[in-house]
Coordinates of C-alpha atoms (C1' of nucleotides) in Angstrom, one line a residue:
Chain A
M1 CA 0.0 -0.1 0.0
K2 CA 1.2 3.4 -0.9
K3 CA 1.1 6.6 0.9
N4 CA -0.8 9.2 -0.8
T5 CA 1.7 12.0 -0.4
P6 CA 0.2 13.2 2.8
T7 CA 1.4 16.7 2.1
K8 CA 3.2 17.5 5.3
S9 CA 1.5 20.5 6.8
Y10 CA 3.0 23.2 8.8
G11 CA 0.0 22.8 11.3
Q12 CA -0.4 26.6 11.6
S13 CA -3.6 28.4 11.4
C14 CA -1.8 31.3 9.7
S15 CA -3.2 31.8 6.2
V16 CA 0.4 32.1 4.8
A17 CA 1.1 28.7 6.3
R18 CA -2.0 27.3 4.9
A19 CA -1.3 28.6 1.6
L20 CA 2.2 27.1 1.7
D21 CA 0.6 23.8 2.7
V22 CA -0.9 23.7 -0.7
F23 CA 1.9 24.9 -3.0
G24 CA 4.9 25.4 -0.8
E25 CA 6.8 22.4 -1.9
R26 CA 9.7 22.5 -4.5
W27 CA 8.5 22.9 -8.1
T28 CA 4.8 23.6 -7.2
L29 CA 4.8 27.3 -7.7
L30 CA 6.8 27.1 -10.9
L31 CA 4.3 24.5 -12.2
I32 CA 1.5 27.0 -11.4
R33 CA 3.5 29.7 -13.1
E34 CA 3.5 27.6 -16.3
L35 CA -0.2 27.1 -16.1
L36 CA -0.8 30.8 -15.6
T37 CA -0.1 31.3 -19.3
G38 CA -2.7 28.8 -20.4
P39 CA -3.2 25.1 -20.2
K40 CA -0.2 23.0 -21.0
R41 CA 0.4 19.2 -21.7
Y42 CA 2.5 17.0 -19.6
T43 CA 5.5 17.0 -21.9
D44 CA 5.4 20.7 -22.3
L45 CA 5.3 21.2 -18.6
K46 CA 8.3 18.8 -18.3
T47 CA 10.2 20.9 -20.9
Y48 CA 9.4 24.3 -19.3
L49 CA 10.1 23.0 -15.8
A50 CA 13.6 22.3 -17.2
G51 CA 14.7 19.1 -15.5
I52 CA 11.9 18.3 -13.2
N53 CA 11.7 14.5 -12.6
A54 CA 8.8 12.8 -14.4
K55 CA 7.6 11.2 -11.1
L56 CA 7.8 14.5 -9.3
L57 CA 5.7 16.2 -12.0
S58 CA 3.2 13.5 -11.8
D59 CA 3.0 13.8 -8.0
R60 CA 2.7 17.6 -8.0
L61 CA -0.1 17.5 -10.6
K62 CA -2.0 14.9 -8.7
Q63 CA -1.6 16.9 -5.4
L64 CA -2.7 20.1 -7.0
E65 CA -5.6 18.2 -8.7
A66 CA -6.7 16.9 -5.4
Q67 CA -6.4 20.3 -3.8
G68 CA -8.6 21.9 -6.4
V69 CA -6.0 24.1 -7.9
V70 CA -5.4 22.3 -11.2
E71 CA -7.6 20.2 -13.3
K72 CA -7.2 17.9 -16.3
I73 CA -8.9 19.1 -19.4
D74 CA -9.4 17.7 -22.9
L75 CA -7.7 19.9 -25.5
P76 CA -10.2 20.5 -28.5
S77 CA -10.1 19.5 -32.1
P78 CA -6.5 19.7 -33.5
A79 CA -4.6 18.6 -30.4
N80 CA -7.1 16.2 -29.1
A81 CA -4.9 15.5 -26.1
T82 CA -5.3 16.1 -22.4
A83 CA -3.8 19.1 -20.7
Y84 CA -3.7 20.6 -17.4
A85 CA -5.2 23.9 -16.6
L86 CA -5.8 26.1 -13.4
T87 CA -9.1 26.1 -11.7
P88 CA -10.4 29.4 -10.5
A89 CA -8.5 28.9 -7.3
G90 CA -5.4 28.3 -9.2
E91 CA -5.8 31.5 -11.3
A92 CA -6.3 33.4 -8.1
L93 CA -2.7 32.8 -7.5
E94 CA -1.7 35.2 -10.2
P95 CA -1.2 38.2 -7.9
A96 CA 0.8 36.4 -5.4
I97 CA 3.2 35.0 -8.2
I98 CA 3.5 38.4 -9.7
A99 CA 4.4 39.8 -6.4
L100 CA 7.1 37.1 -6.1
A101 CA 8.2 38.1 -9.6
K102 CA 8.4 41.7 -8.6
W103 CA 10.8 40.9 -5.7
G104 CA 12.9 38.6 -7.9
L105 CA 13.2 41.3 -10.4
Q106 CA 14.4 43.8 -7.9
F107 CA 16.3 41.8 -5.4
A108 CA 17.3 38.4 -6.7
A109 CA 20.7 37.7 -8.1
A110 CA 21.0 38.0 -11.8
P111 CA 20.4 34.8 -13.6
A112 CA 23.4 32.6 -14.3
R113 CA 24.7 32.6 -17.8
K114 CA 23.7 29.0 -18.2
A115 CA 20.3 29.7 -16.8
R116 CA 17.3 28.4 -19.0
S117 CA 14.9 30.9 -20.5
F118 CA 11.7 30.5 -22.3
P119 CA 10.0 33.5 -24.1
H120 CA 6.6 32.8 -22.7
W121 CA 7.9 33.7 -19.2
S122 CA 7.9 37.2 -20.1
V123 CA 4.1 37.2 -20.1
L124 CA 4.4 37.2 -16.4
A125 CA 7.5 39.3 -16.3
M126 CA 5.9 42.1 -18.2
K127 CA 2.9 42.0 -15.8
A128 CA 5.3 42.3 -13.0
M129 CA 7.1 45.2 -14.5
F130 CA 4.0 47.2 -15.7
N131 CA 3.7 50.5 -14.0
P132 CA 0.2 52.0 -14.3
E133 CA 1.4 55.4 -13.4
R134 CA 3.4 55.6 -16.6
A135 CA 0.5 54.5 -18.7
T136 CA -2.2 57.1 -17.9
N137 CA -4.1 57.8 -21.2
L138 CA -1.9 55.5 -23.1
N139 CA -3.3 52.8 -25.5
I140 CA -0.9 50.7 -27.4
S141 CA -1.1 47.0 -28.4
C142 CA 1.9 45.0 -29.2
Q143 CA 2.3 41.6 -30.9
F144 CA 5.6 39.9 -30.3
L145 CA 6.8 37.1 -32.6
V146 CA 9.7 35.3 -31.0
E147 CA 10.6 32.3 -33.0
S148 CA 7.7 30.0 -32.5
T149 CA 6.2 31.8 -29.5
E150 CA 3.5 34.4 -30.0
I151 CA 2.9 36.9 -27.2
Y152 CA 0.6 39.9 -27.1
A153 CA 0.5 42.8 -24.7
V154 CA -2.1 45.5 -24.5
I155 CA -1.9 48.7 -22.5
K156 CA -5.2 50.4 -22.2
S157 CA -5.4 53.5 -20.1
G158 CA -3.5 52.3 -17.0
T159 CA -4.3 48.6 -17.3
F160 CA -2.1 45.9 -18.9
L161 CA -3.2 42.7 -20.5
S162 CA -0.9 40.1 -21.8
G163 CA -0.9 36.4 -22.8
L164 CA 0.1 33.9 -25.5
G165 CA -1.3 34.0 -28.8
R166 CA -2.3 36.7 -31.5
I167 CA -4.4 39.8 -31.3
P168 CA -6.0 41.4 -34.3
A169 CA -4.5 44.6 -35.7
P170 CA -1.8 45.3 -33.1
D171 CA -0.3 48.8 -33.2
V172 CA 3.2 47.3 -33.2
I173 CA 4.5 43.9 -34.4
V174 CA 7.8 43.0 -32.8
T175 CA 9.9 40.3 -34.4
C176 CA 13.1 38.8 -32.9
N177 CA 14.8 35.7 -31.7
E178 CA 14.8 34.3 -28.2
A179 CA 18.2 35.6 -27.3
A180 CA 17.2 39.2 -28.3
F181 CA 13.9 38.9 -26.5
A182 CA 15.6 37.8 -23.3
E183 CA 17.5 41.0 -23.4
F184 CA 14.3 43.1 -23.7
D185 CA 13.4 45.0 -20.6
G186 CA 11.8 48.4 -20.1
S187 CA 15.0 50.4 -20.1
V188 CA 14.9 52.8 -23.1
K189 CA 18.6 52.3 -23.6
T190 CA 18.3 48.6 -24.0
V191 CA 15.3 49.0 -26.3
R192 CA 17.2 51.5 -28.5
N193 CA 20.1 49.2 -28.7
L194 CA 18.0 46.3 -29.7
L195 CA 16.3 48.2 -32.3
D196 CA 19.4 49.9 -33.7
S197 CA 21.3 46.7 -33.8
G198 CA 18.6 45.1 -35.8
K199 CA 18.3 42.3 -33.2
I200 CA 14.6 43.2 -33.0
V201 CA 12.6 44.5 -35.8
I202 CA 9.3 46.3 -35.5
E203 CA 6.5 47.0 -37.9
G204 CA 4.7 50.0 -36.8
S205 CA 5.7 53.2 -34.9
R206 CA 9.0 53.1 -33.1
R207 CA 7.8 55.9 -31.0
D208 CA 4.8 53.9 -29.8
F209 CA 7.0 50.9 -29.2
L210 CA 9.3 53.1 -27.0
K211 CA 6.3 54.4 -25.1
F212 CA 5.1 50.9 -24.5
A213 CA 8.5 49.8 -23.2
S214 CA 8.7 52.9 -20.9
C215 CA 5.8 51.5 -18.9
L216 CA 7.8 48.5 -18.0
V217 CA 10.1 49.1 -15.0
L218 CA 11.9 46.9 -12.7
K219 CA 11.1 49.0 -9.5
S220 CA 7.4 49.2 -8.9
Chain B
M1 CA 34.7 19.2 5.1
K2 CA 31.2 20.4 5.1
K3 CA 29.0 21.7 2.2
N4 CA 27.8 25.2 2.6
T5 CA 24.3 24.4 1.7
P6 CA 24.7 25.3 -1.9
T7 CA 21.2 26.2 -2.2
K8 CA 20.0 24.1 -5.1
S9 CA 18.8 26.5 -7.7
Y10 CA 16.1 25.9 -10.3
G11 CA 18.6 27.3 -12.9
Q12 CA 15.9 29.4 -14.6
S13 CA 16.1 33.0 -15.5
C14 CA 12.5 33.6 -14.6
S15 CA 12.3 36.1 -11.9
V16 CA 9.9 33.9 -9.9
A17 CA 12.3 31.0 -10.0
R18 CA 15.1 33.3 -8.9
A19 CA 13.0 34.5 -6.1
L20 CA 12.2 31.0 -5.1
D21 CA 15.9 30.2 -5.2
V22 CA 16.2 32.5 -2.3
F23 CA 13.4 31.7 -0.1
G24 CA 11.6 28.7 -1.9
E25 CA 12.7 26.1 0.7
R26 CA 10.5 24.8 3.5
W27 CA 10.3 27.1 6.4
T28 CA 12.0 30.0 4.8
L29 CA 8.8 32.1 4.0
L30 CA 7.4 31.5 7.3
L31 CA 10.6 32.6 8.9
I32 CA 10.4 35.8 7.0
R33 CA 6.7 36.1 7.9
E34 CA 7.9 36.1 11.6
L35 CA 10.4 38.8 10.9
L36 CA 7.8 41.0 9.2
T37 CA 6.4 41.8 12.6
G38 CA 9.7 43.0 13.9
P39 CA 13.0 41.6 14.9
K40 CA 12.8 38.3 16.9
R41 CA 15.4 36.2 18.8
Y42 CA 16.3 32.8 17.9
T43 CA 14.2 31.1 20.6
D44 CA 11.1 33.2 19.8
L45 CA 11.4 32.2 16.2
K46 CA 11.7 28.6 17.2
T47 CA 8.6 29.0 19.3
Y48 CA 6.6 30.7 16.7
L49 CA 7.7 28.4 13.9
A50 CA 6.1 25.7 15.9
G51 CA 8.2 22.7 15.6
I52 CA 10.9 23.7 13.3
N53 CA 14.2 21.8 13.8
A54 CA 16.8 23.8 15.6
K55 CA 19.5 23.0 13.0
L56 CA 17.1 23.9 10.3
L57 CA 16.3 27.2 11.8
S58 CA 20.1 27.9 12.1
D59 CA 20.7 27.0 8.5
R60 CA 17.9 29.0 7.2
L61 CA 19.0 32.1 9.2
K62 CA 22.5 31.7 7.9
Q63 CA 21.4 31.4 4.3
L64 CA 19.1 34.3 4.4
E65 CA 21.9 36.3 6.1
A66 CA 24.2 35.3 3.2
Q67 CA 21.6 36.3 0.7
G68 CA 21.1 39.8 2.3
V69 CA 17.5 39.2 3.4
V70 CA 18.1 38.9 7.1
E71 CA 20.6 40.4 9.4
K72 CA 21.7 39.9 12.9
I73 CA 21.2 42.8 15.2
D74 CA 22.0 43.6 18.8
L75 CA 18.9 44.3 20.8
P76 CA 19.2 47.5 22.8
S77 CA 19.3 48.0 26.5
P78 CA 17.0 45.9 28.3
A79 CA 17.2 42.7 26.4
N80 CA 20.8 43.0 25.5
A81 CA 20.6 39.9 23.3
T82 CA 21.1 39.4 19.6
A83 CA 18.2 39.1 17.4
Y84 CA 17.4 38.6 13.7
A85 CA 15.8 41.3 11.5
L86 CA 14.9 41.9 7.9
T87 CA 17.0 43.9 5.6
P88 CA 15.3 46.3 3.2
A89 CA 15.3 43.4 0.7
G90 CA 13.5 41.3 3.3
E91 CA 11.1 44.0 4.1
A92 CA 10.3 44.2 0.4
L93 CA 8.8 40.7 0.7
E94 CA 5.8 42.0 2.5
P95 CA 3.6 42.5 -0.5
A96 CA 4.3 39.0 -1.8
I97 CA 3.6 37.4 1.7
I98 CA 0.3 39.4 2.0
A99 CA -0.6 38.2 -1.4
L100 CA -0.1 34.6 -0.3
A101 CA -2.1 35.4 2.8
K102 CA -5.0 36.7 0.7
W103 CA -4.9 33.5 -1.2
G104 CA -4.8 31.3 1.9
L105 CA -7.7 33.2 3.4
Q106 CA -10.0 32.6 0.5
F107 CA -9.0 29.3 -0.8
A108 CA -7.0 27.2 1.6
A109 CA -8.7 24.6 3.8
A110 CA -9.8 25.8 7.2
P111 CA -7.1 25.4 9.8
A112 CA -7.2 22.1 11.6
R113 CA -8.6 22.2 15.1
K114 CA -5.2 21.3 16.6
A115 CA -3.5 23.9 14.3
R116 CA -1.2 26.3 16.2
S117 CA -2.0 30.0 16.4
F118 CA -0.3 33.1 17.7
P119 CA -2.0 36.4 18.0
H120 CA 0.7 38.4 16.4
W121 CA -0.1 36.6 13.1
S122 CA -3.1 38.7 12.8
V123 CA -0.9 41.8 12.1
L124 CA -0.4 40.2 8.7
A125 CA -3.8 38.7 8.5
M126 CA -5.4 42.1 9.1
K127 CA -3.3 43.6 6.3
A128 CA -4.4 40.9 4.0
M129 CA -8.0 41.4 4.8
F130 CA -8.1 45.1 4.8
N131 CA -10.3 46.6 2.0
P132 CA -9.5 50.2 1.1
E133 CA -12.7 50.7 -0.7
R134 CA -14.6 50.2 2.5
A135 CA -12.4 52.7 4.4
T136 CA -12.9 55.9 2.3
N137 CA -13.1 58.8 4.7
L138 CA -12.7 56.5 7.7
N139 CA -10.2 57.1 10.5
I140 CA -10.2 54.8 13.4
S141 CA -7.2 53.5 15.6
C142 CA -7.6 50.3 17.6
Q143 CA -5.5 48.8 20.3
F144 CA -5.7 45.1 20.8
L145 CA -4.6 43.6 24.2
V146 CA -4.4 39.9 23.7
E147 CA -3.0 38.4 26.8
S148 CA 0.6 39.4 26.6
T149 CA 0.5 40.5 22.9
E150 CA -0.2 44.2 22.1
I151 CA -1.3 45.0 18.6
Y152 CA -2.2 48.2 17.1
A153 CA -4.1 48.9 13.9
V154 CA -4.9 52.2 12.3
I155 CA -7.3 53.0 9.4
K156 CA -6.5 56.4 7.9
S157 CA -8.6 57.4 5.0
G158 CA -8.1 54.3 2.9
T159 CA -4.8 53.1 4.2
F160 CA -4.0 50.5 6.9
L161 CA -1.3 50.4 9.3
S162 CA -0.6 47.7 11.9
G163 CA 2.2 46.3 14.0
L164 CA 3.1 45.0 17.4
G165 CA 3.2 47.4 20.3
R166 CA 1.1 50.3 21.5
I167 CA -0.1 53.5 20.1
P168 CA -1.0 56.6 22.0
A169 CA -4.7 57.4 22.5
P170 CA -6.4 54.8 20.4
D171 CA -10.1 55.3 19.6
V172 CA -10.8 51.8 20.7
I173 CA -9.0 49.4 23.1
V174 CA -9.9 45.8 22.6
T175 CA -9.2 43.3 25.4
C176 CA -9.5 39.5 25.0
N177 CA -7.8 36.2 25.3
E178 CA -6.2 34.4 22.5
A179 CA -9.0 32.0 21.9
A180 CA -11.4 34.9 21.4
F181 CA -9.0 36.8 19.2
A182 CA -8.5 33.8 17.0
E183 CA -12.1 33.9 16.2
F184 CA -12.1 37.6 15.3
D185 CA -12.6 38.3 11.7
G186 CA -14.3 41.0 9.7
S187 CA -17.7 39.4 9.8
V188 CA -20.2 41.8 11.6
K189 CA -21.9 38.6 13.0
T190 CA -18.8 37.2 14.4
V191 CA -17.9 40.5 16.0
R192 CA -21.3 41.1 17.4
N193 CA -21.1 37.6 18.9
L194 CA -17.8 38.2 20.5
L195 CA -18.9 41.5 21.9
D196 CA -22.3 40.3 23.2
S197 CA -20.8 37.0 24.8
G198 CA -18.2 39.2 26.6
K199 CA -15.5 37.2 25.0
I200 CA -14.0 40.5 23.9
V201 CA -14.3 43.7 25.7
I202 CA -14.0 47.1 24.2
E203 CA -13.2 50.4 25.7
G204 CA -14.5 53.1 23.3
S205 CA -17.2 53.3 20.8
R206 CA -18.9 50.0 19.7
R207 CA -20.0 51.6 16.6
D208 CA -16.5 52.6 15.7
F209 CA -15.1 49.1 16.3
L210 CA -17.8 47.6 14.1
K211 CA -16.8 50.1 11.4
F212 CA -13.3 49.1 11.9
A213 CA -14.1 45.5 11.6
S214 CA -16.3 46.0 8.5
C215 CA -13.1 47.0 6.6
L216 CA -11.6 43.5 7.0
V217 CA -13.0 41.2 4.5
L218 CA -11.9 37.8 3.4
K219 CA -12.5 38.4 -0.3
S220 CA -10.3 41.2 -1.7
Chain C
dC1 C1' 4.6 10.7 -27.5
dG2 C1' 2.2 10.8 -22.8
dG3 C1' 2.2 9.2 -18.5
dC4 C1' 3.4 6.5 -14.9
dA5 C1' 6.3 3.0 -12.0
dT6 C1' 10.7 1.1 -10.1
dC7 C1' 15.2 1.2 -8.3
dC8 C1' 18.8 3.6 -6.0
dA9 C1' 22.1 7.6 -4.8
dT10 C1' 22.0 12.0 -2.9
dT11 C1' 19.7 15.7 0.0
dT12 C1' 16.7 17.4 3.1
dT13 C1' 14.2 17.1 7.0
dG14 C1' 13.0 15.6 11.7
dA15 C1' 13.6 13.8 16.5
dT16 C1' 16.4 13.9 20.2
dA17 C1' 20.0 14.9 22.8
dC18 C1' 23.8 17.8 24.3
dT19 C1' 27.0 22.1 25.2
dG20 C1' 28.7 26.8 26.4
Chain D
dC1 C1' 19.2 31.3 25.8
dA2 C1' 21.4 30.1 21.5
dG3 C1' 22.8 27.1 19.3
dT4 C1' 25.6 22.0 17.7
dA5 C1' 25.8 17.1 17.0
dT6 C1' 24.0 12.7 15.8
dC7 C1' 21.2 9.6 13.6
dA8 C1' 16.9 8.2 11.3
dA9 C1' 13.1 9.1 8.1
dA10 C1' 11.5 11.4 4.1
dA11 C1' 11.7 13.9 -0.2
dT12 C1' 14.2 14.5 -4.3
dG13 C1' 17.0 13.4 -8.5
dG14 C1' 18.3 10.4 -12.3
dA15 C1' 18.3 6.5 -15.0
dT16 C1' 15.4 3.2 -16.9
dG17 C1' 11.6 0.5 -18.4
dC18 C1' 6.7 -0.3 -19.4
dC19 C1' 2.4 0.4 -21.7
dG20 C1' -1.5 2.4 -24.7

DNA sequence: CGGCATCCATTTTGATACTG
DNA sequence: CAGTATCAAAATGGATGCCG
């Protein structure tokens, strides 16, 4: 007989401790981070979690399913596969994960050179960097095409929306490879360099794109 | 020769992963939670973390010190002991921990009956529950006296401030024992019950206290 | 390929005792 | 009070193999 991963609890009534009872184990929050950009299949998760053990991924998914944070869904027509998605309780973790990302951007050590990177992570990163104060009365939509990853980002009078996929009629279309995209941050200097060196190419107003970028700052 | 806890890294450039590289291990975030209500001594931390291994506590403190999140300080005159405090980088984790607390309040399973509880945790809990929209044009200060724990909370036109200790001339003084205080939440019904049953006693306007409580809601 | 189980080495934790 | 030391129990990581 097997133990059902009895999820070692902190046994504290504090809401932080109870939250960590659910997703405080290694890999769990990163798994949720992945699902915040949309449902993903087992193998994709294994890829993006970069080195997680297959068994561990299975275990975590089952745990999160049992706790009502993740659910198994059937992908529609073309894929016709099963995938994992967040439940509303899982989606509700976005603010917390963005808060962690903000801290990481400001205070964590710079990523190691050999650190892995995937373009879709910037969906969250941009949300973490967005500064509403810089975006009052600003409306710009961007479509990023980073090798095979499509990312959109929309600034609409102080709010920010981003995700994977395409939007119709974006103001700016940004094309680049993963390496160049990884360098992209809100700094005007960086963006000018990327543009001038041709590492990223835009279709649309350069001025608009710079305005867009200026709303993304490390310090909130 | 000993290994210096090489802090197994996720090796991802994602800011969430880098943040978790710093405090993603078991107990670490709870340790930071403790320090968010002010510097604490080793033994107090051991008490409040309710069951943490002494060695583990030592290890975590050293790690966090090495990472610039925690620092050892000398407590002034009466205590004359050493204690641990957060650095600015550590303090900057408050929004993230409050975000986790908000999730825990809304979605985590109710605490087990045998779960441990300490009154000072409510400093964070109240911050997590505070709803600015309910507090426009409201100014109330409360002093809670819960056995040997003193907690203050101040609502000042949409902002919320709370911590351990006393404030001068509070509008309401609330006295109760730990058990009663643990039942306290923003629900008007609960508060009325606690008041009517005499489990908590207030000095000052009951109306004010109810207004104060009504700003604390589980759902943000 | 997607998903899970098994075996085994390495780490992390936990329980308990012990010291200045 | 403020930790260290020791040893046992889990959790994790990696390799491998199975099955639809």
